[in-house]
Structure formats: structure tokens, C-alpha cells
Coordinates of C-alpha atoms in Angstrom, one line a residue:
X874 CA -22.5 -31.5 5.4
X875 CA -21.0 -30.4 8.8
X876 CA -22.5 -27.4 10.6
X877 CA -20.5 -24.2 9.9
X878 CA -18.9 -22.5 12.9
X879 CA -21.2 -19.5 12.3
X880 CA -24.9 -20.2 11.6
X881 CA -25.6 -19.2 8.1
X882 CA -28.7 -17.3 9.1
X883 CA -26.6 -14.9 11.3
X884 CA -24.4 -13.9 8.4
X885 CA -27.3 -13.7 5.9
X886 CA -29.4 -11.5 8.3
X887 CA -26.4 -9.1 9.0
X888 CA -25.6 -8.7 5.3
X889 CA -29.3 -8.1 4.6
X890 CA -29.6 -5.4 7.2
X891 CA -26.8 -3.6 5.6
X892 CA -28.5 -3.7 2.2
X893 CA -25.5 -5.3 0.5
X894 CA -26.7 -6.9 -2.7
X895 CA -23.4 -8.6 -3.5
X896 CA -21.3 -9.2 -0.5
X897 CA -18.3 -9.7 -2.8
X898 CA -18.5 -6.0 -3.6
X899 CA -18.7 -4.9 0.0
X900 CA -16.2 -2.4 1.2
X901 CA -13.7 -3.2 3.9
X902 CA -15.6 -1.5 6.4
X903 CA -18.8 -3.1 5.6
X904 CA -17.2 -6.4 5.8
X905 CA -15.7 -5.6 9.2
X906 CA -19.1 -4.3 10.5
X907 CA -20.8 -7.6 9.4
X908 CA -18.1 -9.6 11.1
X909 CA -18.5 -7.6 14.3
X910 CA -22.3 -8.2 14.3
X911 CA -21.9 -11.7 13.6
X912 CA -19.4 -12.3 16.2
X913 CA -21.6 -10.7 18.9
X914 CA -24.7 -12.5 17.7
X915 CA -23.0 -16.0 17.6
X916 CA -20.6 -15.7 20.4
X917 CA -17.8 -17.1 18.2
X918 CA -14.5 -15.6 17.6
X919 CA -13.9 -14.1 14.1
X920 CA -10.3 -14.3 12.4
X921 CA -10.4 -10.9 10.9
X922 CA -8.3 -10.5 7.9
X923 CA -10.0 -7.6 6.0
X924 CA -8.5 -4.5 7.5
X925 CA -5.1 -3.3 6.2
X926 CA -4.0 -1.5 9.4
X927 CA -1.1 -2.0 11.6
X928 CA -1.5 -4.5 14.5
X929 CA 1.9 -3.6 16.4
X930 CA 2.8 -0.8 18.6
X931 CA 4.0 2.4 17.2
X932 CA 7.9 2.8 17.0
X933 CA 8.9 3.9 20.4
X934 CA 11.6 6.4 19.3
X935 CA 8.9 8.2 17.4
X936 CA 6.4 8.5 20.3
X937 CA 9.0 9.7 22.6
X938 CA 10.2 12.4 20.2
X939 CA 6.6 13.4 19.6
X940 CA 5.8 13.7 23.3
X941 CA 8.9 15.9 23.9
X942 CA 7.9 18.1 20.9
X943 CA 4.6 18.6 22.5
X944 CA 6.0 19.3 26.0
X945 CA 8.2 22.0 24.4
X946 CA 5.2 23.7 23.2
X947 CA 5.1 22.9 19.6
X948 CA 1.4 22.4 19.3
X949 CA 0.7 26.2 19.3
X950 CA 2.8 26.7 16.2
X951 CA 1.8 26.4 12.6
X952 CA 4.3 23.9 10.7
X953 CA 6.2 25.3 7.7
X954 CA 4.2 24.3 4.5
X955 CA 7.4 22.9 3.0
X956 CA 7.8 20.9 6.2
X957 CA 10.0 20.7 9.3
X958 CA 13.6 21.2 8.2
X959 CA 15.0 18.5 10.4
X960 CA 12.6 16.0 9.0
X961 CA 13.4 17.0 5.4
X962 CA 17.0 16.5 6.3
X963 CA 16.4 13.1 7.8
X964 CA 14.1 12.1 5.0
X965 CA 16.9 12.8 2.4
X966 CA 19.4 10.9 4.4
X967 CA 16.9 7.9 4.9
X968 CA 16.3 7.7 1.1
X969 CA 20.1 7.7 0.5
X970 CA 20.6 5.0 3.2
X971 CA 17.8 2.6 2.4
X972 CA 17.0 3.3 -1.3
X973 CA 20.4 4.3 -2.5
X974 CA 19.4 7.4 -4.5
X975 CA 19.9 11.0 -3.9
X976 CA 17.0 13.4 -3.3
X977 CA 17.7 16.9 -1.9
X978 CA 16.0 17.8 1.4
X979 CA 14.0 20.4 -0.4
X980 CA 12.1 17.8 -2.4
X981 CA 11.2 15.7 0.6
X982 CA 7.9 17.2 1.8
X983 CA 5.9 15.9 4.8
X984 CA 2.2 15.1 4.1
X985 CA -0.9 14.0 6.0
X986 CA -0.1 10.2 5.2
X987 CA 0.7 8.9 1.7
X988 CA -3.1 9.3 1.1
X989 CA -2.5 13.1 0.8
X990 CA 0.9 12.7 -0.9
X991 CA -0.8 10.6 -3.6
X992 CA -3.8 13.0 -4.0
X993 CA -1.5 16.1 -4.4
X994 CA 0.7 14.2 -6.7
X995 CA -2.3 13.2 -8.9
X996 CA -3.5 16.9 -8.8
X997 CA 0.0 18.3 -9.9
X998 CA 0.7 15.7 -12.6
X999 CA -2.8 15.7 -14.2
X1000 CA -2.6 19.6 -14.4
X1001 CA 1.0 19.8 -15.7
X1002 CA 0.2 19.2 -19.3
X1003 CA -3.4 19.9 -20.7
X1004 CA -2.8 17.0 -23.3
X1005 CA -2.1 14.5 -20.5
X1006 CA -5.1 14.3 -18.0
X1007 CA -5.2 10.5 -17.3
X1008 CA -3.4 8.5 -14.7
X1009 CA -2.6 4.8 -15.3
X1010 CA -2.8 2.4 -12.5
X1011 CA -0.8 -0.9 -12.5
X1012 CA -3.4 -3.0 -10.6
X1013 CA -4.2 -4.6 -8.4
X1014 CA -4.1 -1.6 -6.1
X1015 CA -5.3 0.6 -3.3
X1016 CA -9.0 1.4 -4.1
X1017 CA -9.2 4.6 -2.5
X1018 CA -6.6 6.0 -4.9
X1019 CA -9.1 5.6 -7.8
X1020 CA -11.7 7.3 -5.5
X1021 CA -9.3 10.3 -5.3
X1022 CA -9.0 10.5 -9.0
X1023 CA -12.7 10.5 -9.3
X1024 CA -13.2 13.2 -6.5
X1025 CA -10.8 15.5 -8.2
X1026 CA -12.4 15.1 -11.7
X1027 CA -9.4 13.6 -13.4
X1028 CA -9.4 10.4 -15.5
X1029 CA -7.6 7.1 -15.0
X1030 CA -7.0 3.9 -16.8
X1031 CA -6.2 0.5 -15.2
X1032 CA -4.9 -2.9 -16.0
X1033 CA -4.3 -6.0 -13.9
X1034 CA -0.8 -6.9 -14.1
X1035 CA -1.2 -10.7 -13.4
X1036 CA -0.9 -11.5 -17.1
X1037 CA 1.6 -8.9 -17.8
X1038 CA 4.7 -9.6 -15.7
X1039 CA 8.2 -9.8 -17.1
X1040 CA 8.8 -9.3 -20.7
X1041 CA 5.2 -8.7 -21.3
X1042 CA 4.9 -5.4 -19.3
X1043 CA 6.5 -3.2 -21.9
X1044 CA 3.9 -4.0 -24.5
X1045 CA 1.0 -3.6 -22.1
X1046 CA 2.3 -0.2 -20.8
X1047 CA 3.0 1.1 -24.3
X1048 CA -0.5 0.2 -25.4
X1049 CA -1.6 3.0 -23.2
X1050 CA 1.3 5.5 -23.3
X1051 CA 1.0 5.5 -27.2
X1052 CA -2.2 7.5 -26.9
X1053 CA -0.3 10.5 -25.5
X1054 CA -2.8 11.3 -22.7
X1055 CA -1.0 9.6 -19.8
X1056 CA 0.5 11.9 -17.2
X1057 CA 1.5 9.4 -14.5
X1058 CA 1.8 5.7 -13.8
X1059 CA 1.0 4.5 -10.2
X1060 CA 1.8 1.3 -8.5
X1061 CA 2.7 0.0 -4.9
X1062 CA 5.8 -2.0 -4.3
X1063 CA 5.4 -4.3 -2.4
X1064 CA 1.8 -4.4 -3.7
X1065 CA -1.4 -4.0 -1.8
X1066 CA -3.2 -6.3 -2.0
X1067 CA -1.2 -9.1 -3.8
X1068 CA 2.2 -8.6 -2.1
X1069 CA 3.9 -9.0 -5.4
X1070 CA 7.1 -7.1 -5.9
X1071 CA 8.2 -5.6 -9.2
X1072 CA 11.4 -7.1 -10.3
X1073 CA 14.5 -5.0 -11.3
X1074 CA 13.7 -5.6 -15.0
X1075 CA 10.3 -4.6 -14.6
X1076 CA 11.3 -1.4 -12.8
X1077 CA 13.8 -0.8 -15.6
X1078 CA 11.1 -1.2 -18.1
X1079 CA 8.8 1.3 -16.3
X1080 CA 11.7 3.7 -16.0
X1081 CA 12.7 3.6 -19.5
X1082 CA 9.1 4.2 -20.7
X1083 CA 8.8 7.1 -18.4
X1084 CA 11.7 8.8 -20.0
X1085 CA 10.5 7.9 -23.6
X1086 CA 6.9 9.0 -23.0
X1087 CA 7.6 11.9 -20.6
X1088 CA 5.5 10.3 -17.9
X1089 CA 5.8 10.8 -14.2
X1090 CA 6.1 7.6 -12.0
X1091 CA 4.4 7.8 -8.7
X1092 CA 5.8 4.9 -6.6
X1093 CA 3.9 4.0 -3.4
X1094 CA 6.3 2.6 -0.9
X1095 CA 3.6 2.2 1.9
X1096 CA 5.2 -1.1 2.8
X1097 CA 8.7 0.2 2.9
X1098 CA 11.5 -2.5 3.0
X1099 CA 8.8 -5.2 4.0
X1100 CA 9.9 -7.7 1.3
X1101 CA 11.4 -9.8 3.8
X1102 CA 13.1 -12.3 1.5
X1103 CA 16.0 -9.8 1.7
X1104 CA 17.2 -7.7 4.7
X1105 CA 16.6 -4.2 3.5
X1106 CA 17.1 -2.6 6.9
X1107 CA 20.9 -2.0 6.9
X1108 CA 21.6 1.6 6.2
X1109 CA 24.0 2.5 3.3
X1110 CA 24.4 -1.1 2.4
X1111 CA 23.0 -3.2 -0.4
X1112 CA 20.4 -4.7 -0.9
X1113 CA 18.3 -1.6 -0.9
X1114 CA 14.6 -0.9 -1.3
X1115 CA 14.1 -1.4 -5.0
X1116 CA 12.8 1.6 -6.9
X1117 CA 12.1 3.0 -10.4
X1118 CA 14.4 5.9 -9.3
X1119 CA 17.4 4.0 -10.6
X1120 CA 16.0 4.0 -14.2
X1121 CA 14.4 7.5 -14.5
X1122 CA 14.6 11.0 -13.1
X1123 CA 10.9 11.6 -13.4
X1124 CA 9.4 10.1 -10.3
X1125 CA 7.7 10.8 -6.9
X1126 CA 8.2 8.4 -3.9
X1127 CA 5.5 8.1 -1.2
X1128 CA 7.2 6.9 2.0
X1129 CA 4.7 6.3 4.7
X1130 CA 5.1 6.1 8.5
X1131 CA 2.1 3.9 8.9
X1132 CA 3.3 0.2 8.2
X1133 CA 7.1 0.1 8.4
X1134 CA 6.9 2.3 11.7
X1135 CA 3.4 1.4 12.8
X1136 CA 2.7 5.2 13.1
X1137 CA -0.6 5.0 11.2
X1138 CA -2.6 7.0 13.7
X1139 CA -0.8 10.3 13.4
X1140 CA -1.1 10.4 9.5
X1141 CA 2.4 11.1 8.6
X1142 CA 4.5 10.4 5.6
X1143 CA 6.9 12.0 3.3
X1144 CA 6.6 12.7 -0.5
X1145 CA 10.0 12.6 -2.2
X1146 CA 10.1 14.3 -5.5
X1147 CA 13.1 13.7 -7.8
X1148 CA 15.5 16.5 -8.1
X1149 CA 14.9 17.1 -11.8
X1150 CA 11.1 16.9 -11.4
X1151 CA 11.1 19.1 -8.4
X1152 CA 12.6 22.1 -10.3
X1153 CA 10.9 21.4 -13.7
X1154 CA 8.7 24.2 -15.2
X1155 CA 5.7 23.0 -17.1
X1156 CA 4.1 25.8 -19.1
X1157 CA 0.6 24.8 -18.2
X1158 CA 1.4 24.5 -14.4
X1159 CA 3.2 28.0 -14.7
X1160 CA 0.4 29.6 -16.3
X1161 CA -2.0 28.5 -13.7
X1162 CA 0.3 29.0 -10.7
X1163 CA 2.3 32.3 -11.1
X1164 CA 5.2 30.7 -12.9
X1165 CA 6.1 28.2 -10.3
X1166 CA 7.9 25.0 -11.0
X1167 CA 6.5 21.5 -10.1
X1168 CA 7.9 21.3 -6.5
X1169 CA 6.7 24.6 -5.5
X1170 CA 3.2 24.0 -7.0
X1171 CA 3.0 20.6 -5.1
X1172 CA 3.8 22.3 -1.6
X1173 CA 2.9 25.9 -1.7
X1174 CA -0.3 25.4 -3.8
X1175 CA -1.7 21.9 -3.6
X1176 CA -0.7 21.0 0.1
X1177 CA -1.4 24.6 1.2
X1178 CA -5.1 24.4 -0.2
X1179 CA -5.5 20.9 1.1
X1180 CA -4.5 21.1 4.8
X1181 CA -1.8 23.8 5.2
X1182 CA 0.7 21.2 6.2
X1183 CA 0.7 18.3 8.4
X1184 CA 0.7 17.7 12.1
X1185 CA 3.7 19.5 13.6
X1186 CA 4.5 17.0 16.4
X1187 CA 4.3 13.9 14.1
X1188 CA 6.9 15.4 11.9
X1189 CA 9.2 15.5 15.0
X1190 CA 8.3 11.8 15.5
X1191 CA 9.2 10.7 11.8
X1192 CA 12.3 12.8 11.9
X1193 CA 13.6 10.9 14.9
X1194 CA 12.5 7.5 13.5
X1195 CA 14.4 8.2 10.3
X1196 CA 17.4 9.8 11.9
X1197 CA 17.8 6.7 14.3
X1198 CA 17.2 4.3 11.5
X1199 CA 19.8 5.9 9.3
X1200 CA 22.3 6.2 12.1
X1201 CA 21.9 2.5 12.5
X1202 CA 20.4 2.7 16.1
X1203 CA 16.8 1.5 15.3
X1204 CA 16.2 -1.5 13.1
X1205 CA 12.6 -1.0 12.2
X1206 CA 12.5 -4.6 10.3
X1207 CA 12.9 -6.3 13.6
X1208 CA 9.6 -4.9 14.8
X1209 CA 7.5 -5.6 11.9
X1210 CA 9.0 -9.1 10.4
X1211 CA 6.3 -10.8 12.6
X1212 CA 4.1 -10.0 9.5
X1213 CA 6.0 -12.2 7.5
X1214 CA 6.2 -15.0 10.0
X1215 CA 2.3 -14.9 10.3
X1216 CA 1.9 -15.0 6.6
X1217 CA 4.1 -18.1 6.4
X1218 CA 1.8 -20.0 8.9
X1219 CA -1.3 -18.7 7.3
X1220 CA -0.4 -19.7 3.8
X1221 CA 0.5 -23.2 5.0
X1222 CA -2.9 -23.7 6.6
X1223 CA -4.9 -22.4 3.6
X1224 CA -3.0 -24.4 1.1
X1225 CA -3.1 -27.6 3.1
X1226 CA -6.9 -27.3 2.9
X1227 CA -7.1 -27.0 -0.9
X1228 CA -6.7 -23.1 -1.2
X1229 CA -4.3 -21.5 -3.9
X1230 CA -2.1 -18.4 -3.7
X1231 CA -3.5 -16.2 -6.4
X1232 CA -0.7 -14.0 -7.0
X1233 CA 2.0 -16.4 -6.3
X1234 CA 5.3 -15.4 -7.9
X1235 CA 7.8 -12.5 -8.8
X1236 CA 9.4 -13.8 -12.0
X1237 CA 10.5 -17.3 -11.0
X1238 CA 10.5 -16.6 -7.4
X1239 CA 7.6 -17.3 -4.9
X1240 CA 6.3 -14.0 -3.5
X1241 CA 7.6 -13.0 -0.1
X1242 CA 5.7 -13.6 3.1
X1243 CA 4.5 -10.2 4.3
X1244 CA 1.5 -7.9 5.3
X1245 CA -0.8 -9.5 2.7
X1246 CA -1.3 -12.3 0.4
X1247 CA -4.1 -13.6 -1.8
X1248 CA -6.0 -16.8 -1.7
X1249 CA -8.6 -18.5 -4.1
X1250 CA -10.6 -21.8 -4.0
X1251 CA -11.3 -24.1 -6.9
X1252 CA -14.7 -23.6 -8.4
X1253 CA -15.5 -20.4 -6.4
X1254 CA -15.8 -16.8 -7.5
X1255 CA -14.4 -14.1 -5.2
X1256 CA -18.0 -13.2 -4.2
X1257 CA -18.8 -16.8 -3.4
X1258 CA -15.6 -17.2 -1.4
X1259 CA -15.9 -14.1 0.5
X1260 CA -19.4 -14.9 1.7
X1261 CA -18.7 -18.8 2.3
X1262 CA -15.7 -17.8 4.6
X1263 CA -17.9 -15.6 6.8
X1264 CA -19.8 -18.8 7.7
X1265 CA -16.6 -20.2 9.0
X1266 CA -15.7 -17.0 10.9
X1267 CA -13.0 -15.6 8.5
X1268 CA -13.4 -12.1 7.1
X1269 CA -11.5 -11.0 4.1
X1270 CA -12.1 -8.7 0.9
X1271 CA -12.7 -9.6 -2.7
X1272 CA -9.8 -8.9 -5.0
X1273 CA -12.3 -7.3 -7.5
X1274 CA -12.6 -4.3 -5.4
X1275 CA -8.8 -3.7 -5.9
X1276 CA -8.7 -3.7 -9.7
X1277 CA -7.8 -7.3 -10.0
X1278 CA -9.5 -9.6 -12.6
X1279 CA -8.5 -12.8 -10.7
X1280 CA -11.0 -14.8 -8.6
X1281 CA -9.8 -14.6 -4.9
X1282 CA -9.5 -12.6 -1.6
X1283 CA -7.0 -10.4 0.1
X1284 CA -5.8 -11.8 3.4
X1285 CA -4.0 -9.3 5.9
X1286 CA -2.0 -10.7 8.6
X1287 CA -2.0 -7.7 11.0
X1288 CA -4.5 -8.7 13.4
X1289 CA -4.0 -12.5 13.5
X1290 CA -3.1 -13.6 17.0
X1291 CA -1.2 -16.8 18.1
X1292 CA -4.3 -18.6 19.4
X1293 CA -6.0 -18.2 16.1
X1294 CA -3.8 -20.6 14.0
X1295 CA -5.3 -23.7 15.5
X1296 CA -8.8 -22.3 15.3
X1297 CA -8.3 -21.2 11.6
X1298 CA -6.8 -24.8 11.0
X1299 CA -10.0 -26.5 12.4
X1300 CA -12.3 -24.3 10.6
X1301 CA -10.5 -24.7 7.4
X1302 CA -10.8 -28.4 7.6
X1303 CA -14.5 -28.2 8.0
X1304 CA -14.6 -25.8 5.0
X1305 CA -12.7 -28.3 2.9
X1306 CA -14.9 -31.1 3.9
X1307 CA -18.0 -29.1 3.1
X1308 CA -16.6 -27.9 -0.1
X1309 CA -14.8 -30.8 -1.8
X1310 CA -12.7 -30.1 -4.8

């Protein structure tokens, strides 16, 4: 057996010092810290694929607008709890231009990142009908959303969609919905961590069941228009960002500034509530919140209690980004398509050395190249592979932490640099020789 690029005892000692019993269950930040310790101790560069944060500069149009807002003195003023009127207007236009649906400006509400938008959505949905207190996650998904459910004391159910794509999705969803306790269904599209994208038939199924069982759909569009198989960046022209909003009027969209616009540091997003849901009055919500309808509860009760709104200057930034994109002056896809190019090269290296793409298709079509993808290796569990790759200077997270039942790891492309492709190729060649299939 050839020596590994990182001495095994360095990795083992770092894991032991953290008190991690099963490295496959380590959190993202634990994996990151072990990699950092090992990198310092070994003097060898790590190829870091565990953190799902942008690796590109923030959209310049947003930075300039935010600086101007600060220079104009906006920092000393509380933002309106409903949000900056200009951002609400531009968000409504953006949704029409790039998703092809109509949501009034009143229902487009700025939030402290999609994390807060999701939390407030879970709160509102789980309190809307006392008979429906459970959120259903179509997994794999973002682990922190389940943490949010736990923190607020709500309930959740989950299932791995891997075996339930296409025509099989309806039966799986109905097996939960028939119980009558599901208030909302949550998924990301494109998906974190697998990068699958739900097909139009699957979205239609979800929408139809939403109507039949009166369940709100929370669609997390954190990776907006980042299915690079199609150019979704031309305003008011198809193809549009796919959405369940074409098949139901009972939905909430979470549109983040973090990935598509690389504006993660300012914690800015917009929660877009369908026109019908925004004005809908639920007896249980109304009894608890002075007769208010869903949209007003979301903003003047949930968001007010959580943070009293979001950064005033960041709202100016997102308003400018959305305005320029909708007017056709800023093509955000041009700035971020490098993620897809990186994924293409990385997939080629991994598969050439015996790895498999775990979540590999949307219907009959191979998944897109984008921000994430998933890998597995024959004969290895997720935990074994996560630890073994650390000896080769590659850090990634176990799919098991995302609600997946498949054996493999999530790979993030955001911090891979051009000089690391050759390095990865050499290391994976040694890996394959040391772990023959």
C-alpha cells in the first residue's frame, strides 16, 4: 500500500482531540476544523469540499448600492417590518421575470437570510391549524432546517426521495398526507446536497397534493437559477426557474441572496408568499394573533418577534441586484456558472478513479453540474469514505447528516481552485490503488 498524502496518525489524533466518536456523523464545522488542524500539522494542502458557502465575490451592483445607502445615512433608521418598499417592488418584478408567476409586492418580505424566512414559515404553518403540527421534509436536505423545527418544538417527518422519483412520488407523499397532520412540505430545488432538480411532473404532483390535502409548500430556492443545463437568466423569457407555484396557490418561496448573488455575508433574502396564502385567514392563527391573516402574522408577529426586520442597507443591495437583473443589465448567471464548470471537472476525476455519482439523474436526464454533487465508493459506507478521504487531504460531509439513506458524501465546488485539479487527480489515483474495487 502506498503512503497516504496525509499521515493517518495526524487525522486520527485530530479526530480524537475533538472527541468525535464517528467521523461520519461529524458536523460541517467539525470536519472543517479537523481539516485545518491536519493541514497545519502536515504542511500539506487540503482540498476543502465540506463548506457550502460562496467562493466568489459579492455582486458588485449590490455592494455599490449598499455603500451608497450607508453613506446616505440609512444605518440610523429602523427598517419597516414589512420591508423596504423598493425591494418589495423589485422582488415582485424579479419573481415575474425569472419564475413566471405573479406575487404582489406586499407578499415579498425581506428576511435575515432564507434561514430566518424558513424559520418564520415553519412557525406560521405549524400554528395555522392545531390539527396539523408536522412539517414533512423531502430529503436529502439542509440539516439546520430540522434543527429549527426542534428548537421551536414542532414536529417533522422525513423521507429520502432517492427511491421515490417520478411516478412513485405521489404514493410516497400521500402515505404521509393521509394522516391529516402535515401542515407543510419542504424541499430545495436545486437540491442541497444532491443537486437533483424536481421535474415538472414531480412539481405538478406536489402542487396537486397541496391543493387536495390543504398543505402549504415551502420551496427553498437557495440556488436560484443554478440548474445550468438551461439558461434561466433571461428576464421575461422562458425557460423559467421551475416552481410548484404553477400548480398550486398555497406556497411560500424562499429566495436567497447568498448563492446566486454571492451575498451571503449580509444575511439577506426575500420570502415570497402566494397572493392567496398571504390573505388567507386561519381560525387558529386569527384566535392567537388578533384576527390577522397569514401574511400579517408572518411579518408583524413572527418576524417582529425574531429580529424586528433585517439589515436596512442590505435591503438596498438586494433591491438593486433584482432591479438590474430584471431590467436585463446584470446577468448573475455569468458570475456563478463557474460552479458548474468546476463540478464537471471534479466529477470526471472522481469517476475516472472508481467513484460513483450517488444522486445521478432527474428522470432520464443526468443531473446538472453545479454547486454540489454526491459521490460514493464501492464497498465503503459514508462514515468510512469520509474518514478515508481525509487521509488523502480531501474533506467532505456524510450524506447521512442530510437525511439521505444512501452511502456517500456531499461535495461542494465553491472553494476548489484551478491548481487543485491536478492535485486531486494524483491523490485519487493513490486512493484507487490503495482501495481496489
